Amino acid sequence: MLKSKKSKACPTMSKEEKILECHIKSLVLEKLIKSGFSKNETTLISELTLNNFSRRVDLAVINKESFIGFEIKSEYDSLKRLEGQLSTYSAYFDKVIVVASTKHINNILESVPKNIGIWEVRDNKIIIKRKGIKKYTKNKKNLIQLMRVDELKKLARSLNIKTNSMLRADLEETLIKHPTSVLKSHVLNSLSDRFKKSSNKFFDSISESNNITSENIYLLSRFHEKRKINASRNQLKKRAWEGINKKTKEEILLGLAKFKKRVK
């Protein structure tokens, strides 16, 4: 089991301090886990892009046959984009939940559709203000959009459709004729396969007390290892540069300037 660390990006806070998005996300994850969302039955996805990359939901959760989206609004956030965000998310998820600081709750309760769940964050605790309604999505176009080309081809082959010369547009046109239940099942399986590794790393990093830090949340990124390697490389480059004496640095910079001038 990995040992979690305190992260500078999401420091420990007192009750008097404003709560950050990463704090809220950790509270949401703690609540889900305590409610029975387990490693074997759940795939967690941090910041899933939707609608041709025009939207990015803060947290997506696949649990059995359900697909739930969470939008987080901290005290530092504005609600200007919330209406558009929820409209988009509702076309993809079976259920959408807004998790917000007390500052925003009254405005959210008055403005968002009744099917949207609303959770308030107060004194480092989550209070369910509105449960929301689970409504299984039937939008085939959006379901297909969530899949990559290789995932579309895999689905097509399972339906005995030849895919050798098919482009994405052709695959979409062919697959949209099939039942929503078939598409939905494959989408959830595809997303689970794609994000299961990072989701499992997160679950494995949590202590028995389920005390989640931003370091744990960072593991939900599929590119965590790549970013870690790049950060190490950049650190090594920085140390190497710092180890060069001033005269040599000046010579290197002068040489680069001359090279750029010749290229122009």
PDB file of C-alpha atoms in Angstrom:
ATOM      1  CA  MET A   1       0.000   0.000   0.000  1.00  0.00           C
ATOM      2  CA  LEU A   2       1.339   3.392  -0.993  1.00  0.00           C
ATOM      3  CA  LYS A   3       1.989   5.924   1.711  1.00  0.00           C
ATOM      4  CA  SER A   4       0.024   9.101   1.046  1.00  0.00           C
ATOM      5  CA  LYS A   5       1.549  12.539   1.542  1.00  0.00           C
ATOM      6  CA  LYS A   6       0.264  15.998   2.212  1.00  0.00           C
ATOM      7  CA  SER A   7       0.230  17.999  -0.992  1.00  0.00           C
ATOM      8  CA  LYS A   8       1.071  21.665  -1.296  1.00  0.00           C
ATOM      9  CA  ALA A   9      -1.648  21.976  -3.949  1.00  0.00           C
ATOM     10  CA  CYS A  10      -4.324  21.073  -1.423  1.00  0.00           C
ATOM     11  CA  PRO A  11      -3.045  21.860   2.091  1.00  0.00           C
ATOM     12  CA  THR A  12      -4.691  20.970   5.380  1.00  0.00           C
ATOM     13  CA  MET A  13      -7.224  23.649   6.174  1.00  0.00           C
ATOM     14  CA  SER A  14      -8.964  25.011   9.239  1.00  0.00           C
ATOM     15  CA  LYS A  15     -12.705  25.626   9.479  1.00  0.00           C
ATOM     16  CA  GLU A  16     -12.128  29.347   8.946  1.00  0.00           C
ATOM     17  CA  GLU A  17     -10.359  28.909   5.606  1.00  0.00           C
ATOM     18  CA  LYS A  18     -12.102  28.756   2.244  1.00  0.00           C
ATOM     19  CA  ILE A  19     -12.482  25.233   0.963  1.00  0.00           C
ATOM     20  CA  LEU A  20     -10.704  24.385  -2.298  1.00  0.00           C
ATOM     21  CA  GLU A  21     -11.905  22.158  -5.134  1.00  0.00           C
ATOM     22  CA  CYS A  22      -9.434  19.409  -4.221  1.00  0.00           C
ATOM     23  CA  HIS A  23     -10.783  19.343  -0.655  1.00  0.00           C
ATOM     24  CA  ILE A  24     -14.326  18.972  -1.984  1.00  0.00           C
ATOM     25  CA  LYS A  25     -13.295  16.193  -4.360  1.00  0.00           C
ATOM     26  CA  SER A  26     -11.649  14.309  -1.502  1.00  0.00           C
ATOM     27  CA  LEU A  27     -14.848  14.615   0.566  1.00  0.00           C
ATOM     28  CA  VAL A  28     -16.907  13.295  -2.353  1.00  0.00           C
ATOM     29  CA  LEU A  29     -14.599  10.318  -2.790  1.00  0.00           C
ATOM     30  CA  GLU A  30     -14.642   9.563   0.938  1.00  0.00           C
ATOM     31  CA  LYS A  31     -18.457   9.599   0.897  1.00  0.00           C
ATOM     32  CA  LEU A  32     -18.639   7.310  -2.130  1.00  0.00           C
ATOM     33  CA  ILE A  33     -16.263   4.791  -0.577  1.00  0.00           C
ATOM     34  CA  LYS A  34     -18.116   4.817   2.738  1.00  0.00           C
ATOM     35  CA  SER A  35     -21.347   4.279   0.768  1.00  0.00           C
ATOM     36  CA  GLY A  36     -19.965   1.047  -0.684  1.00  0.00           C
ATOM     37  CA  PHE A  37     -18.330   2.125  -3.937  1.00  0.00           C
ATOM     38  CA  SER A  38     -15.552  -0.449  -3.982  1.00  0.00           C
ATOM     39  CA  LYS A  39     -12.467  -1.030  -6.118  1.00  0.00           C
ATOM     40  CA  ASN A  40     -13.913  -4.148  -7.759  1.00  0.00           C
ATOM     41  CA  GLU A  41     -17.210  -2.556  -8.807  1.00  0.00           C
ATOM     42  CA  THR A  42     -16.184   1.055  -9.408  1.00  0.00           C
ATOM     43  CA  THR A  43     -14.083   2.990 -11.896  1.00  0.00           C
ATOM     44  CA  LEU A  44     -13.236   6.579 -10.968  1.00  0.00           C
ATOM     45  CA  ILE A  45     -12.343   9.082 -13.681  1.00  0.00           C
ATOM     46  CA  SER A  46     -10.983  12.519 -12.841  1.00  0.00           C
ATOM     47  CA  GLU A  47     -11.766  15.323 -15.320  1.00  0.00           C
ATOM     48  CA  LEU A  48     -13.329  13.318 -18.151  1.00  0.00           C
ATOM     49  CA  THR A  49     -13.662  15.354 -21.351  1.00  0.00           C
ATOM     50  CA  LEU A  50     -17.040  15.425 -23.106  1.00  0.00           C
ATOM     51  CA  ASN A  51     -18.766  16.941 -26.126  1.00  0.00           C
ATOM     52  CA  ASN A  52     -15.717  16.969 -28.418  1.00  0.00           C
ATOM     53  CA  PHE A  53     -13.475  18.232 -25.588  1.00  0.00           C
ATOM     54  CA  SER A  54     -15.630  21.350 -25.013  1.00  0.00           C
ATOM     55  CA  ARG A  55     -16.539  20.257 -21.471  1.00  0.00           C
ATOM     56  CA  ARG A  56     -14.662  18.508 -18.678  1.00  0.00           C
ATOM     57  CA  VAL A  57     -16.561  17.023 -15.758  1.00  0.00           C
ATOM     58  CA  ASP A  58     -14.710  17.121 -12.422  1.00  0.00           C
ATOM     59  CA  LEU A  59     -15.388  13.494 -11.511  1.00  0.00           C
ATOM     60  CA  ALA A  60     -17.054  10.643 -13.410  1.00  0.00           C
ATOM     61  CA  VAL A  61     -17.991   7.414 -11.662  1.00  0.00           C
ATOM     62  CA  ILE A  62     -18.856   4.071 -13.239  1.00  0.00           C
ATOM     63  CA  ASN A  63     -20.479   1.735 -10.742  1.00  0.00           C
ATOM     64  CA  LYS A  64     -21.984  -1.476 -12.099  1.00  0.00           C
ATOM     65  CA  GLU A  65     -24.397  -0.220 -14.793  1.00  0.00           C
ATOM     66  CA  SER A  66     -24.566   3.403 -13.592  1.00  0.00           C
ATOM     67  CA  PHE A  67     -22.685   6.402 -14.960  1.00  0.00           C
ATOM     68  CA  ILE A  68     -22.607   9.407 -12.595  1.00  0.00           C
ATOM     69  CA  GLY A  69     -21.061  12.836 -13.109  1.00  0.00           C
ATOM     70  CA  PHE A  70     -20.011  15.256 -10.355  1.00  0.00           C
ATOM     71  CA  GLU A  71     -19.516  18.979 -10.893  1.00  0.00           C
ATOM     72  CA  ILE A  72     -17.680  20.785  -8.083  1.00  0.00           C
ATOM     73  CA  LYS A  73     -18.121  24.456  -7.209  1.00  0.00           C
ATOM     74  CA  SER A  74     -15.830  25.812  -4.513  1.00  0.00           C
ATOM     75  CA  GLU A  75     -16.073  29.239  -2.925  1.00  0.00           C
ATOM     76  CA  TYR A  76     -13.618  30.502  -5.537  1.00  0.00           C
ATOM     77  CA  ASP A  77     -15.773  29.337  -8.465  1.00  0.00           C
ATOM     78  CA  SER A  78     -18.407  31.232 -10.395  1.00  0.00           C
ATOM     79  CA  LEU A  79     -21.768  29.731 -11.395  1.00  0.00           C
ATOM     80  CA  LYS A  80     -21.802  31.463 -14.796  1.00  0.00           C
ATOM     81  CA  ARG A  81     -21.043  28.270 -16.724  1.00  0.00           C
ATOM     82  CA  LEU A  82     -23.085  25.903 -14.561  1.00  0.00           C
ATOM     83  CA  GLU A  83     -26.271  25.912 -16.652  1.00  0.00           C
ATOM     84  CA  GLY A  84     -24.379  24.947 -19.810  1.00  0.00           C
ATOM     85  CA  GLN A  85     -22.276  22.381 -17.963  1.00  0.00           C
ATOM     86  CA  LEU A  86     -25.305  20.625 -16.475  1.00  0.00           C
ATOM     87  CA  SER A  87     -27.125  20.642 -19.802  1.00  0.00           C
ATOM     88  CA  THR A  88     -24.177  18.873 -21.428  1.00  0.00           C
ATOM     89  CA  TYR A  89     -23.571  16.446 -18.574  1.00  0.00           C
ATOM     90  CA  SER A  90     -27.239  15.412 -18.480  1.00  0.00           C
ATOM     91  CA  ALA A  91     -26.932  14.220 -22.069  1.00  0.00           C
ATOM     92  CA  TYR A  92     -24.123  11.804 -21.102  1.00  0.00           C
ATOM     93  CA  PHE A  93     -24.651  10.696 -17.502  1.00  0.00           C
ATOM     94  CA  ASP A  94     -27.438   8.721 -15.869  1.00  0.00           C
ATOM     95  CA  LYS A  95     -27.260  11.098 -12.937  1.00  0.00           C
ATOM     96  CA  VAL A  96     -25.546  14.448 -12.359  1.00  0.00           C
ATOM     97  CA  ILE A  97     -24.676  15.838  -8.929  1.00  0.00           C
ATOM     98  CA  VAL A  98     -23.451  19.347  -8.110  1.00  0.00           C
ATOM     99  CA  VAL A  99     -21.255  19.522  -5.008  1.00  0.00           C
ATOM    100  CA  ALA A 100     -20.848  23.074  -3.781  1.00  0.00           C
ATOM    101  CA  SER A 101     -19.768  25.258  -0.902  1.00  0.00           C
ATOM    102  CA  THR A 102     -22.520  26.817   1.232  1.00  0.00           C
ATOM    103  CA  LYS A 103     -21.967  30.139  -0.548  1.00  0.00           C
ATOM    104  CA  HIS A 104     -23.569  28.780  -3.747  1.00  0.00           C
ATOM    105  CA  ILE A 105     -26.254  26.423  -2.422  1.00  0.00           C
ATOM    106  CA  ASN A 106     -29.306  28.740  -2.447  1.00  0.00           C
ATOM    107  CA  ASN A 107     -28.602  29.899  -6.002  1.00  0.00           C
ATOM    108  CA  ILE A 108     -28.100  26.315  -7.166  1.00  0.00           C
ATOM    109  CA  LEU A 109     -31.276  25.055  -5.463  1.00  0.00           C
ATOM    110  CA  GLU A 110     -33.294  27.785  -7.166  1.00  0.00           C
ATOM    111  CA  SER A 111     -31.764  27.517 -10.630  1.00  0.00           C
ATOM    112  CA  VAL A 112     -30.908  23.936 -11.572  1.00  0.00           C
ATOM    113  CA  PRO A 113     -33.400  21.295 -12.834  1.00  0.00           C
ATOM    114  CA  LYS A 114     -35.047  19.029 -10.257  1.00  0.00           C
ATOM    115  CA  ASN A 115     -33.348  15.902 -11.611  1.00  0.00           C
ATOM    116  CA  ILE A 116     -29.903  17.274 -10.634  1.00  0.00           C
ATOM    117  CA  GLY A 117     -28.568  16.120  -7.255  1.00  0.00           C
ATOM    118  CA  ILE A 118     -27.212  18.807  -4.930  1.00  0.00           C
ATOM    119  CA  TRP A 119     -24.661  18.222  -2.167  1.00  0.00           C
ATOM    120  CA  GLU A 120     -23.588  21.004   0.181  1.00  0.00           C
ATOM    121  CA  VAL A 121     -20.112  21.129   1.697  1.00  0.00           C
ATOM    122  CA  ARG A 122     -20.223  22.637   5.172  1.00  0.00           C
ATOM    123  CA  ASP A 123     -17.618  22.343   7.941  1.00  0.00           C
ATOM    124  CA  ASN A 124     -15.711  19.688   5.964  1.00  0.00           C
ATOM    125  CA  LYS A 125     -18.824  17.528   5.713  1.00  0.00           C
ATOM    126  CA  ILE A 126     -21.227  16.727   2.891  1.00  0.00           C
ATOM    127  CA  ILE A 127     -24.939  17.377   3.383  1.00  0.00           C
ATOM    128  CA  ILE A 128     -27.331  16.030   0.762  1.00  0.00           C
ATOM    129  CA  LYS A 129     -29.754  18.828  -0.083  1.00  0.00           C
ATOM    130  CA  ARG A 130     -31.373  17.067  -3.009  1.00  0.00           C
ATOM    131  CA  LYS A 131     -30.881  13.440  -4.045  1.00  0.00           C
ATOM    132  CA  GLY A 132     -31.604  14.000  -7.720  1.00  0.00           C
ATOM    133  CA  ILE A 133     -33.093  11.500 -10.134  1.00  0.00           C
ATOM    134  CA  LYS A 134     -31.308   8.738 -12.000  1.00  0.00           C
ATOM    135  CA  LYS A 135     -32.383   8.744 -15.632  1.00  0.00           C
ATOM    136  CA  TYR A 136     -30.504   6.364 -17.906  1.00  0.00           C
ATOM    137  CA  THR A 137     -29.204   8.216 -20.936  1.00  0.00           C
ATOM    138  CA  LYS A 138     -30.676   7.261 -24.314  1.00  0.00           C
ATOM    139  CA  ASN A 139     -28.587   9.574 -26.485  1.00  0.00           C
ATOM    140  CA  LYS A 140     -26.816   7.164 -28.853  1.00  0.00           C
ATOM    141  CA  LYS A 141     -24.759   9.879 -30.532  1.00  0.00           C
ATOM    142  CA  ASN A 142     -23.238  11.002 -27.231  1.00  0.00           C
ATOM    143  CA  LEU A 143     -22.553   7.441 -26.119  1.00  0.00           C
ATOM    144  CA  ILE A 144     -20.687   6.723 -29.352  1.00  0.00           C
ATOM    145  CA  GLN A 145     -18.768   9.993 -29.010  1.00  0.00           C
ATOM    146  CA  LEU A 146     -17.253   8.763 -25.729  1.00  0.00           C
ATOM    147  CA  MET A 147     -15.472   5.910 -27.527  1.00  0.00           C
ATOM    148  CA  ARG A 148     -12.158   6.012 -29.363  1.00  0.00           C
ATOM    149  CA  VAL A 149     -11.861   4.544 -32.864  1.00  0.00           C
ATOM    150  CA  ASP A 150     -10.261   1.326 -31.623  1.00  0.00           C
ATOM    151  CA  GLU A 151     -13.124   0.908 -29.153  1.00  0.00           C
ATOM    152  CA  LEU A 152     -15.700   1.502 -31.897  1.00  0.00           C
ATOM    153  CA  LYS A 153     -14.012  -1.119 -34.061  1.00  0.00           C
ATOM    154  CA  LYS A 154     -13.999  -3.587 -31.188  1.00  0.00           C
ATOM    155  CA  LEU A 155     -17.740  -3.102 -30.726  1.00  0.00           C
ATOM    156  CA  ALA A 156     -18.345  -3.427 -34.459  1.00  0.00           C
ATOM    157  CA  ARG A 157     -16.408  -6.700 -34.614  1.00  0.00           C
ATOM    158  CA  SER A 158     -18.421  -8.068 -31.686  1.00  0.00           C
ATOM    159  CA  LEU A 159     -21.524  -7.342 -33.789  1.00  0.00           C
ATOM    160  CA  ASN A 160     -19.994  -9.146 -36.822  1.00  0.00           C
ATOM    161  CA  ILE A 161     -19.422  -5.908 -38.720  1.00  0.00           C
ATOM    162  CA  LYS A 162     -16.331  -5.749 -40.952  1.00  0.00           C
ATOM    163  CA  THR A 163     -14.247  -2.690 -40.071  1.00  0.00           C
ATOM    164  CA  ASN A 164     -11.152  -2.927 -42.303  1.00  0.00           C
ATOM    165  CA  SER A 165     -11.761   0.178 -44.406  1.00  0.00           C
ATOM    166  CA  MET A 166     -14.150   2.043 -42.107  1.00  0.00           C
ATOM    167  CA  LEU A 167     -13.374   5.555 -40.912  1.00  0.00           C
ATOM    168  CA  ARG A 168     -14.771   6.919 -37.657  1.00  0.00           C
ATOM    169  CA  ALA A 169     -17.733   8.554 -39.395  1.00  0.00           C
ATOM    170  CA  ASP A 170     -18.622   5.246 -41.065  1.00  0.00           C
ATOM    171  CA  LEU A 171     -18.369   3.373 -37.768  1.00  0.00           C
ATOM    172  CA  GLU A 172     -20.602   5.900 -36.033  1.00  0.00           C
ATOM    173  CA  GLU A 173     -23.202   5.762 -38.802  1.00  0.00           C
ATOM    174  CA  THR A 174     -23.292   1.956 -38.632  1.00  0.00           C
ATOM    175  CA  LEU A 175     -23.285   1.557 -34.860  1.00  0.00           C
ATOM    176  CA  ILE A 176     -25.937   4.175 -34.134  1.00  0.00           C
ATOM    177  CA  LYS A 177     -28.503   1.768 -35.648  1.00  0.00           C
ATOM    178  CA  HIS A 178     -27.971  -0.690 -32.785  1.00  0.00           C
ATOM    179  CA  PRO A 179     -29.879  -0.683 -29.461  1.00  0.00           C
ATOM    180  CA  THR A 180     -28.959   1.885 -26.824  1.00  0.00           C
ATOM    181  CA  SER A 181     -28.411  -0.892 -24.276  1.00  0.00           C
ATOM    182  CA  VAL A 182     -25.704  -2.461 -26.468  1.00  0.00           C
ATOM    183  CA  LEU A 183     -23.931   0.864 -26.966  1.00  0.00           C
ATOM    184  CA  LYS A 184     -24.210   1.842 -23.275  1.00  0.00           C
ATOM    185  CA  SER A 185     -22.771  -1.456 -22.060  1.00  0.00           C
ATOM    186  CA  HIS A 186     -19.807  -1.219 -24.425  1.00  0.00           C
ATOM    187  CA  VAL A 187     -19.152   2.443 -23.543  1.00  0.00           C
ATOM    188  CA  LEU A 188     -18.982   1.691 -19.820  1.00  0.00           C
ATOM    189  CA  ASN A 189     -16.767  -1.337 -20.428  1.00  0.00           C
ATOM    190  CA  SER A 190     -14.475   0.698 -22.698  1.00  0.00           C
ATOM    191  CA  LEU A 191     -14.144   3.572 -20.236  1.00  0.00           C
ATOM    192  CA  SER A 192     -13.557   1.131 -17.391  1.00  0.00           C
ATOM    193  CA  ASP A 193     -10.794  -0.596 -19.344  1.00  0.00           C
ATOM    194  CA  ARG A 194      -9.230   2.749 -20.232  1.00  0.00           C
ATOM    195  CA  PHE A 195      -9.255   4.197 -16.712  1.00  0.00           C
ATOM    196  CA  LYS A 196      -9.204   1.103 -14.497  1.00  0.00           C
ATOM    197  CA  LYS A 197      -5.444   1.193 -13.940  1.00  0.00           C
ATOM    198  CA  SER A 198      -5.448   4.748 -12.559  1.00  0.00           C
ATOM    199  CA  SER A 199      -8.640   4.075 -10.594  1.00  0.00           C
ATOM    200  CA  ASN A 200      -7.115   0.992  -8.976  1.00  0.00           C
ATOM    201  CA  LYS A 201      -3.969   2.931  -8.085  1.00  0.00           C
ATOM    202  CA  PHE A 202      -6.136   5.423  -6.249  1.00  0.00           C
ATOM    203  CA  PHE A 203      -7.994   2.728  -4.306  1.00  0.00           C
ATOM    204  CA  ASP A 204      -4.723   0.972  -3.435  1.00  0.00           C
ATOM    205  CA  SER A 205      -3.216   4.210  -2.123  1.00  0.00           C
ATOM    206  CA  ILE A 206      -5.943   4.866   0.424  1.00  0.00           C
ATOM    207  CA  SER A 207      -5.323   4.010   4.046  1.00  0.00           C
ATOM    208  CA  GLU A 208      -7.854   2.020   6.081  1.00  0.00           C
ATOM    209  CA  SER A 209      -9.215   5.270   7.495  1.00  0.00           C
ATOM    210  CA  ASN A 210     -10.054   6.461   3.944  1.00  0.00           C
ATOM    211  CA  ASN A 211      -8.326   9.786   4.664  1.00  0.00           C
ATOM    212  CA  ILE A 212      -7.935  11.023   1.101  1.00  0.00           C
ATOM    213  CA  THR A 213      -5.392  13.700   0.158  1.00  0.00           C
ATOM    214  CA  SER A 214      -4.692  15.473  -3.134  1.00  0.00           C
ATOM    215  CA  GLU A 215      -1.761  13.092  -3.623  1.00  0.00           C
ATOM    216  CA  ASN A 216      -4.238  10.203  -3.741  1.00  0.00           C
ATOM    217  CA  ILE A 217      -6.466  12.138  -6.138  1.00  0.00           C
ATOM    218  CA  TYR A 218      -3.474  12.864  -8.381  1.00  0.00           C
ATOM    219  CA  LEU A 219      -3.191   9.108  -8.961  1.00  0.00           C
ATOM    220  CA  LEU A 220      -6.522   9.194 -10.788  1.00  0.00           C
ATOM    221  CA  SER A 221      -4.760  10.838 -13.713  1.00  0.00           C
ATOM    222  CA  ARG A 222      -3.902   8.283 -16.417  1.00  0.00           C
ATOM    223  CA  PHE A 223      -0.811  10.359 -17.158  1.00  0.00           C
ATOM    224  CA  HIS A 224       0.427  10.374 -13.555  1.00  0.00           C
ATOM    225  CA  GLU A 225       3.503   8.228 -14.263  1.00  0.00           C
ATOM    226  CA  LYS A 226       4.389  10.145 -17.433  1.00  0.00           C
ATOM    227  CA  ARG A 227       4.115  13.476 -15.613  1.00  0.00           C
ATOM    228  CA  LYS A 228       6.224  12.100 -12.779  1.00  0.00           C
ATOM    229  CA  ILE A 229       8.968  11.019 -15.212  1.00  0.00           C
ATOM    230  CA  ASN A 230       8.882  14.378 -17.019  1.00  0.00           C
ATOM    231  CA  ALA A 231       9.103  16.231 -13.704  1.00  0.00           C
ATOM    232  CA  SER A 232      12.142  14.157 -12.718  1.00  0.00           C
ATOM    233  CA  ARG A 233      13.808  14.847 -16.071  1.00  0.00           C
ATOM    234  CA  ASN A 234      13.163  18.573 -15.756  1.00  0.00           C
ATOM    235  CA  GLN A 235      14.601  18.539 -12.238  1.00  0.00           C
ATOM    236  CA  LEU A 236      17.742  16.787 -13.471  1.00  0.00           C
ATOM    237  CA  LYS A 237      18.111  19.317 -16.292  1.00  0.00           C
ATOM    238  CA  LYS A 238      17.691  22.164 -13.815  1.00  0.00           C
ATOM    239  CA  ARG A 239      20.344  20.723 -11.497  1.00  0.00           C
ATOM    240  CA  ALA A 240      22.708  20.160 -14.428  1.00  0.00           C
ATOM    241  CA  TRP A 241      22.219  23.761 -15.585  1.00  0.00           C
ATOM    242  CA  GLU A 242      22.774  25.083 -12.070  1.00  0.00           C
ATOM    243  CA  GLY A 243      26.022  23.109 -11.902  1.00  0.00           C
ATOM    244  CA  ILE A 244      27.472  24.899 -14.934  1.00  0.00           C
ATOM    245  CA  ASN A 245      29.629  27.934 -14.165  1.00  0.00           C
ATOM    246  CA  LYS A 246      28.542  31.420 -15.217  1.00  0.00           C
ATOM    247  CA  LYS A 247      31.049  31.744 -18.065  1.00  0.00           C
ATOM    248  CA  THR A 248      29.985  28.475 -19.681  1.00  0.00           C
ATOM    249  CA  LYS A 249      26.302  29.465 -19.389  1.00  0.00           C
ATOM    250  CA  GLU A 250      27.015  32.732 -21.175  1.00  0.00           C
ATOM    251  CA  GLU A 251      28.820  30.857 -23.960  1.00  0.00           C
ATOM    252  CA  ILE A 252      25.920  28.418 -24.364  1.00  0.00           C
ATOM    253  CA  LEU A 253      23.331  31.226 -24.486  1.00  0.00           C
ATOM    254  CA  LEU A 254      25.439  33.186 -26.985  1.00  0.00           C
ATOM    255  CA  GLY A 255      25.734  30.093 -29.178  1.00  0.00           C
ATOM    256  CA  LEU A 256      21.965  29.547 -29.088  1.00  0.00           C
ATOM    257  CA  ALA A 257      21.341  33.176 -30.003  1.00  0.00           C
ATOM    258  CA  LYS A 258      23.681  32.899 -33.027  1.00  0.00           C
ATOM    259  CA  PHE A 259      22.007  29.660 -34.103  1.00  0.00           C
ATOM    260  CA  LYS A 260      18.523  31.201 -33.948  1.00  0.00           C
ATOM    261  CA  LYS A 261      19.770  34.172 -35.963  1.00  0.00           C
ATOM    262  CA  ARG A 262      21.127  31.869 -38.698  1.00  0.00           C
ATOM    263  CA  VAL A 263      17.864  29.895 -38.829  1.00  0.00           C
ATOM    264  CA  LYS A 264      15.840  33.067 -39.349  1.00  0.00           C
TER     265      LYS A 264
END
